[in-house]
Amino acid sequence: MSDGLSLADHITVELRADIIGGRLLPGMALVESELVSAYNASRNTIREALHRLGQEGLTWYVRHKGVVVRRLGADDVRDLFRVRRTLELQAIANARPLREYQSDRMLDAIEAAELAREREDWRAVGTHGLRFHQRVVGLLGSPLFDEFFTNVVAQLRLVFCTAPDEARFQAPWLVRDRQIHEWLLEGDKAAAIEAMELYLDDSERLLLDMLNQSLCH
């Protein structure tokens, strides 16, 4: 591969992107033979890619079903938000004034989410909303954190899929994302941190409520 990635790397990246994009949902089986055909790859290559996804917490093995996309629980959500608070709040606290390209990347994500909302494509709203938060973490300037947070985003996407009414779940966050961007653009880090803390608290609480409701049905 010209970019230095193996075929297994590429397949892992594409399957992770399908999770982030909401095309692979919790409980879906990843059938080895179908993936061999789809990617024109050997079984060993497919197994390597699936193993990596399992290491990333995105799939697990279910007896009699094989490898399936993972369903996350309340403890997973709490841990994900512990990570989000650490990275996103630290990124804002240490941020220098936004450079134009950084602001543009955040706005691209926000505007893509708004367009998806107009189409009532709520799955895409969630995906683009998470892209905005990836751009916030990007303010740390660390490729390692960027790569790590991509996995966090993929796991969050799996939690979003549990929403019984994704429209109701996704609708409130866009305005708040735009406000956080405006605080960052103005250089008001204290206001941006306060807004992000409240955002993460509210989002975690809502996701935990959704998980509890799904367990009760």
C-alpha positions as CSV (number, residue, x, y, z in Angstrom):
1,M,0.0,0.0,0.0
2,S,1.4,3.4,-1.0
3,D,0.5,5.0,2.3
4,G,2.3,2.5,4.3
5,L,-0.8,0.8,5.6
6,S,-1.4,-2.9,5.2
7,L,-4.7,-4.3,3.8
8,A,-5.7,-5.2,7.3
9,D,-5.1,-1.6,8.4
10,H,-7.3,-0.3,5.6
11,I,-10.1,-2.7,6.4
12,T,-9.9,-1.8,10.1
13,V,-10.1,1.9,9.2
14,E,-13.1,1.4,6.8
15,L,-15.0,-0.8,9.2
16,R,-14.4,1.8,12.0
17,A,-15.6,4.5,9.7
18,D,-18.8,2.5,9.0
19,I,-19.4,2.4,12.8
20,I,-18.8,6.1,13.1
21,G,-21.0,6.8,10.1
22,G,-23.8,4.7,11.7
23,R,-23.8,2.1,8.9
24,L,-22.8,-0.7,11.3
25,L,-25.0,-0.9,14.3
26,P,-24.8,-2.7,17.7
27,G,-25.6,-6.4,17.3
28,M,-24.8,-6.6,13.6
29,A,-22.8,-9.6,12.6
30,L,-19.5,-9.1,10.8
31,V,-19.5,-12.3,8.6
32,E,-16.1,-13.4,7.7
33,S,-16.9,-14.9,4.3
34,E,-18.8,-11.7,3.3
35,L,-15.9,-9.5,4.3
36,V,-13.5,-11.7,2.4
37,S,-15.6,-11.2,-0.7
38,A,-16.2,-7.5,-0.1
39,Y,-12.6,-6.6,0.4
40,N,-11.1,-9.3,-1.9
41,A,-8.9,-10.3,1.1
42,S,-7.8,-13.5,2.7
43,R,-9.5,-14.9,5.7
44,N,-6.3,-14.2,7.8
45,T,-6.4,-10.6,6.8
46,I,-10.1,-10.2,7.7
47,R,-9.5,-12.0,11.0
48,E,-6.6,-9.6,11.8
49,A,-8.9,-6.6,11.1
50,L,-11.7,-8.0,13.2
51,H,-9.2,-8.7,16.0
52,R,-8.1,-5.1,16.0
53,L,-11.7,-3.9,16.2
54,G,-12.1,-6.1,19.1
55,Q,-9.1,-4.7,20.8
56,E,-10.5,-1.2,20.3
57,G,-13.7,-2.2,22.0
58,L,-15.9,-2.0,18.9
59,T,-16.7,-5.7,18.4
60,W,-16.9,-8.8,20.5
61,Y,-17.3,-12.5,19.9
62,V,-20.8,-14.0,20.5
63,R,-21.2,-17.8,20.7
64,H,-23.1,-19.2,17.7
65,K,-23.0,-15.8,16.0
66,G,-19.3,-15.0,15.6
67,V,-18.0,-11.4,15.6
68,V,-20.7,-8.8,16.1
69,V,-20.7,-5.0,16.6
70,R,-20.6,-4.4,20.3
71,R,-23.3,-3.0,22.5
72,L,-22.0,-0.7,25.2
73,G,-23.3,-0.5,28.8
74,A,-23.5,2.2,31.5
75,D,-20.0,1.6,32.8
76,D,-18.6,2.0,29.3
77,V,-20.5,5.3,28.9
78,R,-19.2,6.6,32.2
79,D,-15.6,5.7,31.2
80,L,-16.0,7.3,27.8
81,F,-17.1,10.6,29.4
82,R,-14.3,10.4,31.9
83,V,-12.0,10.4,28.8
84,R,-13.9,13.1,27.1
85,R,-13.7,15.4,30.1
86,T,-10.0,14.8,30.3
87,L,-9.2,15.5,26.7
88,E,-11.8,18.1,25.6
89,L,-11.5,20.3,28.7
90,Q,-7.8,20.1,28.6
91,A,-7.7,21.0,24.9
92,I,-9.8,24.1,25.6
93,A,-7.8,25.1,28.7
94,N,-4.5,24.9,26.8
95,A,-5.7,26.2,23.5
96,R,-4.1,29.2,21.9
97,P,-6.3,31.6,19.9
98,L,-8.0,29.6,17.1
99,R,-6.2,29.7,13.8
100,E,-8.3,30.2,10.8
101,Y,-8.0,26.6,9.6
102,Q,-8.9,25.3,13.0
103,S,-12.0,27.4,13.1
104,D,-12.9,26.4,9.6
105,R,-12.7,22.7,10.4
106,M,-15.0,23.2,13.4
107,L,-17.5,25.2,11.3
108,D,-17.4,22.6,8.6
109,A,-18.5,19.9,11.1
110,I,-21.2,22.2,12.6
111,E,-22.6,23.2,9.2
112,A,-22.6,19.6,7.9
113,A,-24.6,18.7,11.0
114,E,-27.0,21.5,10.4
115,L,-27.5,20.4,6.8
116,A,-28.1,16.8,8.0
117,R,-30.7,18.2,10.5
118,E,-32.5,19.9,7.6
119,R,-32.7,16.5,5.8
120,E,-33.8,14.9,9.1
121,D,-30.8,12.6,8.8
122,W,-30.3,12.3,12.5
123,R,-27.7,9.6,12.3
124,A,-25.5,12.0,10.2
125,V,-26.3,14.8,12.7
126,G,-24.7,12.7,15.4
127,T,-21.7,11.7,13.2
128,H,-20.9,15.3,12.3
129,G,-21.5,16.5,15.8
130,L,-18.8,14.1,17.0
131,R,-16.5,15.4,14.3
132,F,-16.8,18.9,15.9
133,H,-15.6,17.4,19.2
134,Q,-12.7,15.6,17.4
135,R,-11.7,19.1,16.2
136,V,-11.7,20.3,19.8
137,V,-9.4,17.5,20.8
138,G,-7.3,18.4,17.8
139,L,-6.4,21.6,19.5
140,L,-4.0,19.5,21.7
141,G,-1.9,19.1,18.6
142,S,-1.2,15.4,19.4
143,P,-1.6,12.8,16.6
144,L,-1.7,10.1,19.3
145,F,-4.6,11.8,21.1
146,D,-6.3,12.3,17.7
147,E,-6.1,8.6,16.9
148,F,-7.2,7.6,20.4
149,F,-10.2,9.9,20.3
150,T,-11.3,8.5,17.0
151,N,-11.8,5.2,18.8
152,V,-13.7,7.1,21.5
153,V,-15.9,8.6,18.9
154,A,-16.6,5.2,17.3
155,Q,-17.7,3.8,20.7
156,L,-19.9,6.9,21.4
157,R,-21.6,6.3,18.0
158,L,-22.5,2.8,19.1
159,V,-24.1,4.3,22.2
160,F,-26.1,6.9,20.2
161,C,-27.6,4.0,18.2
162,T,-29.5,3.0,21.4
163,A,-31.6,6.2,21.3
164,P,-35.2,5.2,20.8
165,D,-35.8,8.7,19.3
166,E,-32.6,9.9,17.8
167,A,-34.1,13.1,16.6
168,R,-35.0,14.1,20.1
169,F,-31.6,13.1,21.3
170,Q,-29.5,14.9,18.7
171,A,-31.6,18.1,18.3
172,P,-30.3,20.1,21.3
173,W,-26.5,19.8,20.8
174,L,-26.0,21.7,17.6
175,V,-26.7,25.1,19.1
176,R,-24.4,24.3,22.0
177,D,-21.6,23.2,19.6
178,R,-21.9,26.5,17.8
179,Q,-21.8,28.5,21.0
180,I,-18.7,26.6,22.2
181,H,-17.1,27.4,18.8
182,E,-18.0,31.1,19.2
183,W,-16.4,31.3,22.7
184,L,-13.2,29.7,21.3
185,L,-13.2,32.1,18.4
186,E,-13.5,35.0,20.9
187,G,-10.7,33.6,23.1
188,D,-13.0,33.3,26.1
189,K,-11.7,30.0,27.4
190,A,-13.5,30.2,30.7
191,A,-16.9,30.4,29.0
192,A,-16.0,27.7,26.5
193,I,-14.9,25.3,29.4
194,E,-18.0,26.1,31.4
195,A,-20.2,25.4,28.3
196,M,-18.3,22.2,27.5
197,E,-18.6,20.9,31.1
198,L,-22.3,21.4,31.1
199,Y,-22.6,19.9,27.6
200,L,-20.7,16.7,28.7
201,D,-22.7,16.4,32.0
202,D,-26.0,16.7,30.1
203,S,-25.0,14.3,27.3
204,E,-23.7,11.7,29.7
205,R,-26.9,11.9,31.9
206,L,-29.2,11.6,28.8
207,L,-27.2,8.6,27.4
208,L,-27.3,6.8,30.8
209,D,-31.1,7.5,31.0
210,M,-31.5,6.0,27.5
211,L,-29.6,2.9,28.4
212,N,-31.6,2.4,31.6
213,Q,-34.9,2.8,29.7
214,S,-33.7,0.2,27.1
215,L,-33.0,-2.3,29.9
216,C,-36.5,-1.8,31.3
217,H,-38.1,-2.8,28.0
